Backbone as ProteinMPNN parsed JSONL, in Angstrom:
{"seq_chain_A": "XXXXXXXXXXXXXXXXXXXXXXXXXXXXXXXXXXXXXXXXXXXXXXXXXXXXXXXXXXXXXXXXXXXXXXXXXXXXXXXXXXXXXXXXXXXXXXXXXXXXXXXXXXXXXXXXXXXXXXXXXXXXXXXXXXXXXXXXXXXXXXXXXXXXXXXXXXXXXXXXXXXXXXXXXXXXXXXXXXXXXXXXXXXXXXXXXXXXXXXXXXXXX", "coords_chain_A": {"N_chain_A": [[18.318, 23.168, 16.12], [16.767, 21.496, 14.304], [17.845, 19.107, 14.961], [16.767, 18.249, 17.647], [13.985, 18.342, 16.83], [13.427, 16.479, 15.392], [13.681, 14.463, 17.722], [12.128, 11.59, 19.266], [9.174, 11.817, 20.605], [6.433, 11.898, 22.77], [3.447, 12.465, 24.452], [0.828, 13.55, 26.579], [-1.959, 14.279, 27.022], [-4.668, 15.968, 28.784], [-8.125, 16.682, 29.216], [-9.714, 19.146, 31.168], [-13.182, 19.457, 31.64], [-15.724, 21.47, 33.128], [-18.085, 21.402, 32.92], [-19.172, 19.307, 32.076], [-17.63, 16.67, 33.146], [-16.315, 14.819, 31.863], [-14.033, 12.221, 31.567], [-12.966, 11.094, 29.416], [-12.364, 12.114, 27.706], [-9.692, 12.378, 26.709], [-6.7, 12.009, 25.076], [-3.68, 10.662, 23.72], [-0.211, 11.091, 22.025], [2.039, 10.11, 20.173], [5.645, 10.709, 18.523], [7.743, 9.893, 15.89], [9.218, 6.943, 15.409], [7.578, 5.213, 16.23], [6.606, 2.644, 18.376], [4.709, 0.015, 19.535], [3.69, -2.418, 21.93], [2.277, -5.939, 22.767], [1.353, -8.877, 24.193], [0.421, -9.921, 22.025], [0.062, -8.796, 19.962], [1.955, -6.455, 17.524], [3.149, -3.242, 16.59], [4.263, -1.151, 15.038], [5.003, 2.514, 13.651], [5.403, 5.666, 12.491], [4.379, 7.76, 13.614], [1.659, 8.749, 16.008], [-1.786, 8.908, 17.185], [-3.73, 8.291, 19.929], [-7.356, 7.869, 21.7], [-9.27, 8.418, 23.932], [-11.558, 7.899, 24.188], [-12.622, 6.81, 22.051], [-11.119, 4.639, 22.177], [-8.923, 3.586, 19.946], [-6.269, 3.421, 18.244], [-4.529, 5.323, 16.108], [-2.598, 5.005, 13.445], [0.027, 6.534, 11.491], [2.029, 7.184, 8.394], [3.801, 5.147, 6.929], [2.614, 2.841, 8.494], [2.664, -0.408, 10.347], [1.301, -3.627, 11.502], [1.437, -6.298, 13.561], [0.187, -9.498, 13.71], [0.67, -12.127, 15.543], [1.231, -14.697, 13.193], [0.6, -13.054, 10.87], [0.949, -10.16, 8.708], [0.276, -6.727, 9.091], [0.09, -4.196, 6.116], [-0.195, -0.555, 5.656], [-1.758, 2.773, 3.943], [-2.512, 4.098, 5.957], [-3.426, 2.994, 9.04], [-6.374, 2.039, 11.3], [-6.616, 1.122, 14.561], [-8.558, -0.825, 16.39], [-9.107, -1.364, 19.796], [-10.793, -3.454, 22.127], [-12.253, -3.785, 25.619], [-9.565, -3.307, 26.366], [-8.041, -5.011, 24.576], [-6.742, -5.593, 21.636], [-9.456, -5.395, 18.799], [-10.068, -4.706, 16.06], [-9.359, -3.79, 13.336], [-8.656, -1.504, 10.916], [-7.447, -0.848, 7.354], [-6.435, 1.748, 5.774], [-5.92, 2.412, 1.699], [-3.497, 1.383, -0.295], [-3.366, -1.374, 1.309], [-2.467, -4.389, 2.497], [-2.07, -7.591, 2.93], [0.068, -10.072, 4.784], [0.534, -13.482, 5.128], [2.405, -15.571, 6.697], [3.525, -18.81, 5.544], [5.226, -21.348, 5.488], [9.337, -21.333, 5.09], [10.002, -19.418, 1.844], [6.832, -19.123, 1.364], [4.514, -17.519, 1.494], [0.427, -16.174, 2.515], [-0.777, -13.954, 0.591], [-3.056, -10.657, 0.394], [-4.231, -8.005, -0.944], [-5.671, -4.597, -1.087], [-7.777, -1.614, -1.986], [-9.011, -0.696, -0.123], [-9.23, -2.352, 3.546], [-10.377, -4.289, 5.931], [-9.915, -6.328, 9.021], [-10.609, -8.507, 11.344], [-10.581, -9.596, 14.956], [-9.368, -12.188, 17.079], [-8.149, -12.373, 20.595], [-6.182, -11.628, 20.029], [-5.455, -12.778, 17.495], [-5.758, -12.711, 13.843], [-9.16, -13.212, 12.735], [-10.715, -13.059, 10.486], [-10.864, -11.474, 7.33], [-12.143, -8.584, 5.361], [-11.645, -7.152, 1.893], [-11.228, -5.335, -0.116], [-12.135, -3.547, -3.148], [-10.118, -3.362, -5.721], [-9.288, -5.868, -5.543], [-7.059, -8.514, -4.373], [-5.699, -11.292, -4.471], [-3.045, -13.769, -3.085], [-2.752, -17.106, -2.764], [-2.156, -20.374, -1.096], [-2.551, -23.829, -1.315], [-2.99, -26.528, 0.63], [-2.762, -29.687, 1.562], [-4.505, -32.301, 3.866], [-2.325, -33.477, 5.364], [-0.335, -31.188, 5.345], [0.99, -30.523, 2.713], [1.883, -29.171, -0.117], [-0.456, -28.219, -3.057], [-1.027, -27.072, -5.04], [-1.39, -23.384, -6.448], [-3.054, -20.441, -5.614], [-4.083, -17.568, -7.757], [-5.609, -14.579, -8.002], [-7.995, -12.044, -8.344], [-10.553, -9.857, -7.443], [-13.816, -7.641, -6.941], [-14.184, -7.561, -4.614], [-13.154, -9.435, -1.473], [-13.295, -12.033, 0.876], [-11.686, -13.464, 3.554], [-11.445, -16.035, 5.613], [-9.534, -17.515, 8.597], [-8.603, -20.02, 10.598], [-8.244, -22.021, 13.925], [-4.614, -23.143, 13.634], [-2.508, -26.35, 13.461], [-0.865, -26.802, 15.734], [-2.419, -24.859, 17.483], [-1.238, -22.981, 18.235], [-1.643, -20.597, 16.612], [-3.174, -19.278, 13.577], [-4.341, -20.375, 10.462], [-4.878, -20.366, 6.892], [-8.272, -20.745, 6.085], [-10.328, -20.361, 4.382], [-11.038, -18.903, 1.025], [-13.286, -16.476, -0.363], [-14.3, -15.224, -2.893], [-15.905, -12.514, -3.894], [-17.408, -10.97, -6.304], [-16.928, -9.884, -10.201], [-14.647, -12.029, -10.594], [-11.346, -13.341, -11.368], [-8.816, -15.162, -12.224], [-6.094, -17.54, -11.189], [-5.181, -20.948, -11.136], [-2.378, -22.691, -9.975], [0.208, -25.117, -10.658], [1.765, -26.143, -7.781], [4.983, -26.117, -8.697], [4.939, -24.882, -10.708], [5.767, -21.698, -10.464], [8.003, -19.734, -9.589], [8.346, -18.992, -5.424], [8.921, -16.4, -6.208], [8.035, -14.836, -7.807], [5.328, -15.056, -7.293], [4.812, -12.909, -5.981], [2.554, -10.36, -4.922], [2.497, -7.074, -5.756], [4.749, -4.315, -4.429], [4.784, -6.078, -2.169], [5.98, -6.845, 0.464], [8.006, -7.846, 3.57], [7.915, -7.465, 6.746], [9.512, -8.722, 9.169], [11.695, -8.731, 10.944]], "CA_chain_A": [[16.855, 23.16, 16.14], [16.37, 20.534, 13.816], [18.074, 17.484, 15.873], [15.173, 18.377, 18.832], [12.437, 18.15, 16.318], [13.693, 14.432, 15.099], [13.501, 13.192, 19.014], [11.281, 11.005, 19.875], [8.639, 13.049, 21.127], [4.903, 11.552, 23.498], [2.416, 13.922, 24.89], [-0.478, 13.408, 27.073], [-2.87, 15.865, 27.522], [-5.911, 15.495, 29.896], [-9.164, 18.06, 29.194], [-10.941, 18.896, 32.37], [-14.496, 20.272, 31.034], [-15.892, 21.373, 34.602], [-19.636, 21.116, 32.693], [-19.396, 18.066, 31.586], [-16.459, 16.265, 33.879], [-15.839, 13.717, 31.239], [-12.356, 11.658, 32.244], [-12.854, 10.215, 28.501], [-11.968, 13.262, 27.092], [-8.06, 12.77, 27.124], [-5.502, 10.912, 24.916], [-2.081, 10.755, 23.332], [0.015, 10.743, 20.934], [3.683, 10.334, 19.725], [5.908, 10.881, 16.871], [8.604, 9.172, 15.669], [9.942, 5.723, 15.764], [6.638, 5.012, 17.702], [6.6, 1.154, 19.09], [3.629, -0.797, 20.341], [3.904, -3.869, 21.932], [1.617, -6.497, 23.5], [1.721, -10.142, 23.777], [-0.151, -11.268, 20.607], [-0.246, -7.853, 18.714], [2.837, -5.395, 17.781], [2.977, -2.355, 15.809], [5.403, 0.338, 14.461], [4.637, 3.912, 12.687], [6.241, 6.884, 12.01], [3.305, 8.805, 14.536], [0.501, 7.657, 16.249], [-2.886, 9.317, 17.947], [-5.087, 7.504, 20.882], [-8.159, 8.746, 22.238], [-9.62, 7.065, 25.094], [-12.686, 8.59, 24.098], [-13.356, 5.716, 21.261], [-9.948, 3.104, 21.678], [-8.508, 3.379, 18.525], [-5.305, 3.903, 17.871], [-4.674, 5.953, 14.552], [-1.398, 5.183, 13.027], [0.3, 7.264, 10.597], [2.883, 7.232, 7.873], [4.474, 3.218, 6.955], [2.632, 1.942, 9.778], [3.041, -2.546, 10.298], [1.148, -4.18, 12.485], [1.937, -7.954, 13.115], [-0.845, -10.497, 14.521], [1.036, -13.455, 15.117], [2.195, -14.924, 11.637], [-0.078, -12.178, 10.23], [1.65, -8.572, 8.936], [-0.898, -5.788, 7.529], [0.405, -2.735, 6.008], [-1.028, 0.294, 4.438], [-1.326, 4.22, 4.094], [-3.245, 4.219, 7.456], [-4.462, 1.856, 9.942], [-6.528, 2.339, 12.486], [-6.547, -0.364, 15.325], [-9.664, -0.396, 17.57], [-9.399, -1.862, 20.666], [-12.11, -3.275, 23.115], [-11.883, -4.359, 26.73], [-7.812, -3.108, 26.463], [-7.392, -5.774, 23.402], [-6.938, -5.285, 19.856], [-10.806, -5.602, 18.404], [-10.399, -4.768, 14.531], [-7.891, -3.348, 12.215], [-9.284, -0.752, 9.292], [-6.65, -0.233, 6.611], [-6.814, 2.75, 3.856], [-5.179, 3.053, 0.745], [-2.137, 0.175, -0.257], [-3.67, -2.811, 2.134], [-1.427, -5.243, 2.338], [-1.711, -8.469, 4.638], [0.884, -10.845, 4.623], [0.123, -14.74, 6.192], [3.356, -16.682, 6.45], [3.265, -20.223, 5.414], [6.37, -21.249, 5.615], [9.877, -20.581, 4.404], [9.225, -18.273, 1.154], [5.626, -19.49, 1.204], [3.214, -16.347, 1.99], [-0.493, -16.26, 1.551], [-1.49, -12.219, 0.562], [-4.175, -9.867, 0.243], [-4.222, -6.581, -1.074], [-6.51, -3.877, -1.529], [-7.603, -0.147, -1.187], [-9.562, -0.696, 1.747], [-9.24, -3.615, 4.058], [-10.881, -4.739, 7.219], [-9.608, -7.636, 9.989], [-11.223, -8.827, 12.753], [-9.257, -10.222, 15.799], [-9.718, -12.727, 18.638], [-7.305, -12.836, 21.251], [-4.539, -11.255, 19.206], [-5.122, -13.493, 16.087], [-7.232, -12.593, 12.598], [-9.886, -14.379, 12.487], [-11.351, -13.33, 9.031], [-10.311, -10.376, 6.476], [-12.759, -8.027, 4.126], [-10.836, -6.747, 1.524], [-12.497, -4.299, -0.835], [-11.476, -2.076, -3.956], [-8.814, -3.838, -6.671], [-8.856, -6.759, -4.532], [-5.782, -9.506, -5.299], [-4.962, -12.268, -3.439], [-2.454, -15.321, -3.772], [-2.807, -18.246, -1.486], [-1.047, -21.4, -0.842], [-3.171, -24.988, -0.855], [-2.513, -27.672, 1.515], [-3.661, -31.153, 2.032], [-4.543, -32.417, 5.191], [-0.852, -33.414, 6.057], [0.486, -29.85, 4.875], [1.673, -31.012, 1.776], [1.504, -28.517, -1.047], [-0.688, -29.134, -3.979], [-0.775, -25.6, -5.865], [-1.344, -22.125, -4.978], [-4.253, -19.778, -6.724], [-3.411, -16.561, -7.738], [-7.16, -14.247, -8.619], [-8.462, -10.937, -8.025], [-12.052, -9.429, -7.386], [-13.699, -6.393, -6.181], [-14.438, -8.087, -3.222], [-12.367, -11.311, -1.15], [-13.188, -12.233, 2.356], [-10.739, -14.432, 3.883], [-10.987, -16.624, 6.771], [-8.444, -18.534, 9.259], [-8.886, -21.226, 11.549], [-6.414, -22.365, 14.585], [-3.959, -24.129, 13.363], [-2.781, -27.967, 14.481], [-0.123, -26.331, 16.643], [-3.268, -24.649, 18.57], [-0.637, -21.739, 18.905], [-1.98, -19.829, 15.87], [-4.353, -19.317, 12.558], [-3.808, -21.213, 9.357], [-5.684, -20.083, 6.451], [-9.266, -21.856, 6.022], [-11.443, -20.124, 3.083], [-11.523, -17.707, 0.853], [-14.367, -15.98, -0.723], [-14.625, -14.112, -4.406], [-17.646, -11.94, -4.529], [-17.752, -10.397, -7.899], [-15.541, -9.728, -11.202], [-13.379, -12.886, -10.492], [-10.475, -13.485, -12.076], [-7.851, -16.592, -11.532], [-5.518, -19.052, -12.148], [-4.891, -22.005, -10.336], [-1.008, -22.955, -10.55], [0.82, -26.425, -10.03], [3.136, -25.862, -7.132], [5.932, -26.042, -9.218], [5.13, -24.306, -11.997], [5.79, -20.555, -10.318], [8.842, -19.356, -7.763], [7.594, -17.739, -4.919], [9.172, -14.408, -5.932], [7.198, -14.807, -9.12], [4.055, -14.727, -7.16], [4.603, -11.976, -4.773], [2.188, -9.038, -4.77], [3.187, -5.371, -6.017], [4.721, -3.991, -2.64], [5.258, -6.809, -1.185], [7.379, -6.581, 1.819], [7.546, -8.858, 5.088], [9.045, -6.814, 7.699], [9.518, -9.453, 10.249], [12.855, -8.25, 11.487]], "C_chain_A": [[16.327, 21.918, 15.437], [16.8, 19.05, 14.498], [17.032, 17.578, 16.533], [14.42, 18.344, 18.068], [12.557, 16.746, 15.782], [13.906, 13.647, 16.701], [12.245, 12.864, 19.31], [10.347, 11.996, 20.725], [6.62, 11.806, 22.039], [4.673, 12.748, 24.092], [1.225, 13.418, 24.966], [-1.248, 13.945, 27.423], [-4.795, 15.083, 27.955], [-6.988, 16.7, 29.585], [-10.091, 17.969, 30.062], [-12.383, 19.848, 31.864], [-15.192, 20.529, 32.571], [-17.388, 21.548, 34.386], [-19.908, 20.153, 32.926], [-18.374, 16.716, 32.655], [-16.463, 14.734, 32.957], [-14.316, 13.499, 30.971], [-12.339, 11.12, 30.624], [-12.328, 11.153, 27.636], [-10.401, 13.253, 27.164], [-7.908, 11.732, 25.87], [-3.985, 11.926, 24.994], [-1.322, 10.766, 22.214], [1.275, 10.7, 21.065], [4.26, 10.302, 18.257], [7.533, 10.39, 17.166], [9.28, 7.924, 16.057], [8.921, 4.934, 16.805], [6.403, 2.859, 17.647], [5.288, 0.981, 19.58], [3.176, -1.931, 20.731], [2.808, -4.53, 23.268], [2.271, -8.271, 23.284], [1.62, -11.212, 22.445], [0.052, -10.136, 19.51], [0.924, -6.524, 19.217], [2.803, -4.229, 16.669], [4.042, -1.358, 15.765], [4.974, 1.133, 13.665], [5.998, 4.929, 12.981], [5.612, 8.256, 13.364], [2.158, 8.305, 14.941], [-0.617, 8.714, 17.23], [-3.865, 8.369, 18.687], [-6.005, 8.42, 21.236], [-8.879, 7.798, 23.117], [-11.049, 7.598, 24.915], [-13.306, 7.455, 22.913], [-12.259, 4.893, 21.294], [-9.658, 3.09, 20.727], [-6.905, 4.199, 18.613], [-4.951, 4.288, 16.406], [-2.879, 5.863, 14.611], [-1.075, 5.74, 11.799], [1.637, 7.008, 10.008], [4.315, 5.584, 8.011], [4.042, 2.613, 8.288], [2.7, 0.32, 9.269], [2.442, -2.79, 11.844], [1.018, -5.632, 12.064], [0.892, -8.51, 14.353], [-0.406, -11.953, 14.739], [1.804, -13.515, 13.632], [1.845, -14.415, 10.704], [0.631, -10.64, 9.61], [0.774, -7.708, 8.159], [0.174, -4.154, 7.616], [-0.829, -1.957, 5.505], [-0.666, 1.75, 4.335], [-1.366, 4.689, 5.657], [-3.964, 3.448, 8.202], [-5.009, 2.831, 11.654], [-7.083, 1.473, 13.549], [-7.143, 0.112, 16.651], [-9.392, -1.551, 18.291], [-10.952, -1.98, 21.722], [-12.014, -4.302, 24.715], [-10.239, -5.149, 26.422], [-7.267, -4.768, 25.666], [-7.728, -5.225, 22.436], [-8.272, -5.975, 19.655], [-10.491, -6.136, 16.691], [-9.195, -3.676, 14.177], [-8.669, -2.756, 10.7], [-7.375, -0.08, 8.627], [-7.189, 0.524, 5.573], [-5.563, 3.165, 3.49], [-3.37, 1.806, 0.535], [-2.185, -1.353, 0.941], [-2.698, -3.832, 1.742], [-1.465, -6.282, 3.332], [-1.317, -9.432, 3.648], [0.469, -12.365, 5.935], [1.628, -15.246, 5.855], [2.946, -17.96, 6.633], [4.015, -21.083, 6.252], [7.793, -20.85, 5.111], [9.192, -19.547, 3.246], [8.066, -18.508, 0.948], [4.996, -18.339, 1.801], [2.18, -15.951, 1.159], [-0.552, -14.138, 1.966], [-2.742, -11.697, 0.156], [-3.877, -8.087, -0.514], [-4.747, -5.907, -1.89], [-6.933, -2.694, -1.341], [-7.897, -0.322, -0.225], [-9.4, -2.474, 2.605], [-9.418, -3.79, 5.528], [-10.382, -6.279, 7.691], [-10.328, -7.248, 10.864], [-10.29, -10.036, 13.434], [-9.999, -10.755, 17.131], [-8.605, -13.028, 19.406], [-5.988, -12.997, 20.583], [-4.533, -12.013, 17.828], [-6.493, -13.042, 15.061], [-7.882, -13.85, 12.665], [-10.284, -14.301, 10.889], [-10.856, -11.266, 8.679], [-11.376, -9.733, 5.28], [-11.964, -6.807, 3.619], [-11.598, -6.045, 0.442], [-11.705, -3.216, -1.711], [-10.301, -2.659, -4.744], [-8.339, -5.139, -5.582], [-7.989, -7.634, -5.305], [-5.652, -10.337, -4.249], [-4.463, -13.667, -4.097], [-2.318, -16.084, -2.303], [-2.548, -19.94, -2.024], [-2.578, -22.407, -0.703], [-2.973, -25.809, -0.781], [-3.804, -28.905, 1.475], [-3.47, -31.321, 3.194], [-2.808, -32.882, 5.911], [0.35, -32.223, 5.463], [1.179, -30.037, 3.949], [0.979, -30.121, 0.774], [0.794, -29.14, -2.594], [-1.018, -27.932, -5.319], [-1.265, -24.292, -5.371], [-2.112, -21.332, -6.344], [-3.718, -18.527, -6.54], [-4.946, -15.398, -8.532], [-6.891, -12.962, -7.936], [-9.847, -10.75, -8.172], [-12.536, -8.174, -6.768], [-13.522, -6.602, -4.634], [-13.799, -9.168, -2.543], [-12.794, -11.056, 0.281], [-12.474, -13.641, 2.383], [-11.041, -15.124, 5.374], [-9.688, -17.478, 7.276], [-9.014, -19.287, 10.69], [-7.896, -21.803, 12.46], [-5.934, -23.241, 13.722], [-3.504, -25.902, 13.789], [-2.015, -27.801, 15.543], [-1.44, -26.115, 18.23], [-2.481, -23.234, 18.953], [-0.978, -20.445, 17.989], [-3.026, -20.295, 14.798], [-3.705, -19.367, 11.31], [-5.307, -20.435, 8.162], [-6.835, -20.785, 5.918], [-10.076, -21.794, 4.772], [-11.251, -18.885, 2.494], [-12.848, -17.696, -0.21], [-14.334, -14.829, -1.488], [-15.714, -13.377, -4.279], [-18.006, -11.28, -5.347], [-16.813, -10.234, -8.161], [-14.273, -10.497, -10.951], [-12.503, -13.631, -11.297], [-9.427, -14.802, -11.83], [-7.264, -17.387, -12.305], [-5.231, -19.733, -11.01], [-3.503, -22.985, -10.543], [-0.38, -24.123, -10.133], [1.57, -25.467, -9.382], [3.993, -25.35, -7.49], [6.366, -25.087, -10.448], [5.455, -22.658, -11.969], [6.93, -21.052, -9.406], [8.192, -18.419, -6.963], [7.379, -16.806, -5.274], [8.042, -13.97, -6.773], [5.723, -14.63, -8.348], [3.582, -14.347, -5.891], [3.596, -10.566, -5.727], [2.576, -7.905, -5.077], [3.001, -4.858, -4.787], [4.904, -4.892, -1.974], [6.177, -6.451, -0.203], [7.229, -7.749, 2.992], [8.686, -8.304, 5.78], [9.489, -7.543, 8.781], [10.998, -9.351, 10.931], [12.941, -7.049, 11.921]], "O_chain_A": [[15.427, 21.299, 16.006], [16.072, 18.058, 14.486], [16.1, 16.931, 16.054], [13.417, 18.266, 18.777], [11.595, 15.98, 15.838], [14.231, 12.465, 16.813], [11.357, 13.673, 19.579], [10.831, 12.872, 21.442], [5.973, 11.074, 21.291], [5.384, 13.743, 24.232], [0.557, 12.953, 24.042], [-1.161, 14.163, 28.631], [-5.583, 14.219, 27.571], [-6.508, 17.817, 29.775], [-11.037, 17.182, 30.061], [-12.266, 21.073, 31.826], [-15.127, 19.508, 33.255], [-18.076, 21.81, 35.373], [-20.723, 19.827, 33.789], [-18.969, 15.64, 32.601], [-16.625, 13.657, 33.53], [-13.551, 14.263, 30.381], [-11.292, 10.478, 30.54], [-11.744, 10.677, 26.663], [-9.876, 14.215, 27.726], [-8.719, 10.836, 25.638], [-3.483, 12.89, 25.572], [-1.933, 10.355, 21.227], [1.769, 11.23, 22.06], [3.692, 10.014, 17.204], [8.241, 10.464, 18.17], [9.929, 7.933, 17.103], [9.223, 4.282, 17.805], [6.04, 2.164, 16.698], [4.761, 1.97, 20.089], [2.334, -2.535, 20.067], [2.555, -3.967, 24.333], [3.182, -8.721, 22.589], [2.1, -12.265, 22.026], [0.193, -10.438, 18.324], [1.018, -5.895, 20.271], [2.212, -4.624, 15.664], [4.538, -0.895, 16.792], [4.417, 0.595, 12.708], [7.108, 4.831, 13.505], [6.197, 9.241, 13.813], [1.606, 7.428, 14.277], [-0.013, 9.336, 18.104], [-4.719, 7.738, 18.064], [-5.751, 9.623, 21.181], [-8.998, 6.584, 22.95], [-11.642, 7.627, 25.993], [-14.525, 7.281, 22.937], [-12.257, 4.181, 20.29], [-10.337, 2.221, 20.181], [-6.64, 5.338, 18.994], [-5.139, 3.432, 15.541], [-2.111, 6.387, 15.418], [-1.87, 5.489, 10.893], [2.51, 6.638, 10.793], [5.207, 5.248, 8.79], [4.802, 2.024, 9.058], [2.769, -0.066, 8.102], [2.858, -2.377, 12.926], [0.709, -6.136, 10.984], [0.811, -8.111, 15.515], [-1.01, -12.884, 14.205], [2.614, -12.744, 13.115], [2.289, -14.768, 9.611], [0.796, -9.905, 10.584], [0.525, -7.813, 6.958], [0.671, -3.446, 8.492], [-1.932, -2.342, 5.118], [0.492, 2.098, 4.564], [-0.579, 5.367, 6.318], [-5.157, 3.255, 7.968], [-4.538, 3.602, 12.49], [-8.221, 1.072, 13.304], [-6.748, 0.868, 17.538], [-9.384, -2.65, 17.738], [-11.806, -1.135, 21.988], [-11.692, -5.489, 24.683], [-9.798, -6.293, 26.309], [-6.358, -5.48, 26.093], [-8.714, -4.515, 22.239], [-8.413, -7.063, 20.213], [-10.58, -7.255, 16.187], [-8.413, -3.001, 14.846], [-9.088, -3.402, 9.739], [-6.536, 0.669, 9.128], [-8.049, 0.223, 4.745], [-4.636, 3.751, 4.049], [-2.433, 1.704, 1.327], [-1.255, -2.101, 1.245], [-2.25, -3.944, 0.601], [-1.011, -6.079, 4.459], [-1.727, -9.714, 2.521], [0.226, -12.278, 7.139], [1.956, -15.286, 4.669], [2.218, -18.337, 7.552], [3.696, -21.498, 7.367], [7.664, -19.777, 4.52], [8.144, -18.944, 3.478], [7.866, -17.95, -0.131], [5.094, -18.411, 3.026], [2.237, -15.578, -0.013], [-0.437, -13.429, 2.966], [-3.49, -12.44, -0.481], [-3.038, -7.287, -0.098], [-4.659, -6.096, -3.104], [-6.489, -2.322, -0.254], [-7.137, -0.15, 0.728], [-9.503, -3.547, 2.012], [-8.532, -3.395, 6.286], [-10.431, -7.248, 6.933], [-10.679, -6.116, 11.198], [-9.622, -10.939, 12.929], [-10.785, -10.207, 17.905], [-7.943, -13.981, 18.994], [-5.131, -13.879, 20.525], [-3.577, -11.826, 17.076], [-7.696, -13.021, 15.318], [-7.486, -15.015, 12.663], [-10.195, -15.279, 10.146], [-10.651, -10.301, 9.414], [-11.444, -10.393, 4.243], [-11.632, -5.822, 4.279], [-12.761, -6.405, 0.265], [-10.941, -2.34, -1.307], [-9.249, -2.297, -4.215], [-7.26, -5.253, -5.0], [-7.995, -7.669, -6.536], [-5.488, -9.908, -3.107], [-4.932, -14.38, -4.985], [-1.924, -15.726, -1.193], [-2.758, -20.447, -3.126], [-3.573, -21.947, -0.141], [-2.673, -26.429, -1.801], [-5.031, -28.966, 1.403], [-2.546, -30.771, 3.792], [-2.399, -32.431, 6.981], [1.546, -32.405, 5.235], [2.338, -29.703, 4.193], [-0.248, -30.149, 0.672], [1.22, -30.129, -3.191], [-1.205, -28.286, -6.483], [-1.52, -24.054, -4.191], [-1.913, -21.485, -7.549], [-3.049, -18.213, -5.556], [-5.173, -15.615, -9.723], [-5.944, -12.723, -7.189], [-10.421, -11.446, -9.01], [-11.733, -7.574, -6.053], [-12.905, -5.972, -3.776], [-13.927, -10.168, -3.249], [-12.647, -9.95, 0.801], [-12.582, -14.593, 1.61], [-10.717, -14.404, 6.318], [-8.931, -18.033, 6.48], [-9.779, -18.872, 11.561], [-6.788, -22.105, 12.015], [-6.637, -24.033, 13.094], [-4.313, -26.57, 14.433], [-2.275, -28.553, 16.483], [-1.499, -26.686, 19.319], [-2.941, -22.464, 19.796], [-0.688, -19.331, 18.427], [-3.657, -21.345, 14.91], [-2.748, -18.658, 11.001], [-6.416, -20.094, 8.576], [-6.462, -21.636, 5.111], [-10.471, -22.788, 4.162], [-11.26, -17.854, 3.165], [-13.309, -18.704, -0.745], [-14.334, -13.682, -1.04], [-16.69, -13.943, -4.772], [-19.149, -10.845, -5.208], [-15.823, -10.242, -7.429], [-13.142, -10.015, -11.013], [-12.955, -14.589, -11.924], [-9.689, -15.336, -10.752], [-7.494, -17.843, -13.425], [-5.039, -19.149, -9.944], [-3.603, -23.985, -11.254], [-0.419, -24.186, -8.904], [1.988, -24.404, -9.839], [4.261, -24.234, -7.043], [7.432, -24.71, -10.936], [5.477, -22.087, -13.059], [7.019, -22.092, -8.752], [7.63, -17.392, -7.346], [6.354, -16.144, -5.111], [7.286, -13.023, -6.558], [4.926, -13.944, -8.987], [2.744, -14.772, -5.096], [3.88, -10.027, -6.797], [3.415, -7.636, -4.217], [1.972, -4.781, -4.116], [5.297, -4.573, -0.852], [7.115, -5.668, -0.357], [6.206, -8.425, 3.101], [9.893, -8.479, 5.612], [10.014, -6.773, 9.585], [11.227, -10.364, 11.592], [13.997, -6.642, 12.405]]}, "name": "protein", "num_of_chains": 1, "seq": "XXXXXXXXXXXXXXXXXXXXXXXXXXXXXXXXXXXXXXXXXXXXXXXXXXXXXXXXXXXXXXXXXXXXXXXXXXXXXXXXXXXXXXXXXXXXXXXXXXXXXXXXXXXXXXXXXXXXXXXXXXXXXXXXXXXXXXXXXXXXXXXXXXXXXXXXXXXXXXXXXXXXXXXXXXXXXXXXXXXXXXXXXXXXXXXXXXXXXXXXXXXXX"}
């Protein structure tokens, strides 16, 4: 009994209302080991609920979704789509977005609550809200490191901007908005590991 309740399990259920004949009235859901893959935007959970009735996919339990060179965790995301693309991305509870730089270079975020917004599979900009923290990497115009800030606030909005590739989003600004805290670190003077995030992770494998 217990192997059959650890398989992979989907289920689609359709509700015909014969008042109302609303076709919007249906989703889905699955549990375990659940996958979600597109061209720009992928995702993994533990369980997952759609409803075609508002586009949102509700993921549950260690969900990861990856935007490009983007990775957000949390307790719970829930990833609204609009005209059958990823729209926006609400995390609650352990927010976590990860930007890769390069090698161990990653800029982070993390906070209870945390909002992205997405164009064409890539963040464009990040409101992060509630014990906010973020450490980020700063480049000169020929990508040459020149130190990397390490602050917290209640509040951070983050933007990104394409990159010079043109194939993705590089990080462009961020934005303190109260109780800000900081240091501003030579390059050299930290190792990455030293100025990873509590929780950190980068699941990219």
């Amino acid at each position: 009994i217990q192997d059959s309740i650890k398989k992979d399990t989907i289920k689609s259920v359709k509700v015909t209302d014969t008042k109302t004949k609303d076709s919007t009235n249906r989703y889905f859901e699955a549990f375990y080991h659940v996958r979600i893959f597109s061209d720009s935007v992928q995702s993994v959970c533990d369980s997952m609920f759609y409803s075609f009735k508002d586009s949102v996919f509700r993921l549950y339990k260690d969900p990861v979704v990856w935007s490009r060179a983007s990775q957000v965790t949390g307790d719970t995301i829930l990833l609204l789509t609009k005209n059958k693309k990823a729209d926006r991305i609400k995390v609650f509870e352990n927010s976590l977005l990860v930007n890769k730089v390069q090698g161990d270079f990653f800029n982070q975020v993390k906070s209870a609550r945390m909002d992205g917004y997405l164009t064409d599979g890539s963040i464009d900009s990040v409101h992060a809200r509630g014990f906010a923290e973020c450490v980020y990497y700063i480049q000169n115009e020929d990508s040459s490191f020149t130190g990397v800030n390490q602050s917290s606030s209640d509040v951070i909005d983050i933007y990104f901007a394409p990159d010079s590739t043109g194939n993705g989003k590089e990080l462009q600004k961020v934005v303190f908005r109260s109780a800000v805290k900081g240091t501003m670190w030579p390059i050299r003077a930290k190792t990455s590991e030293e100025l990873r995030l509590r929780n950190f992770k980068w699941l990219e494998a």
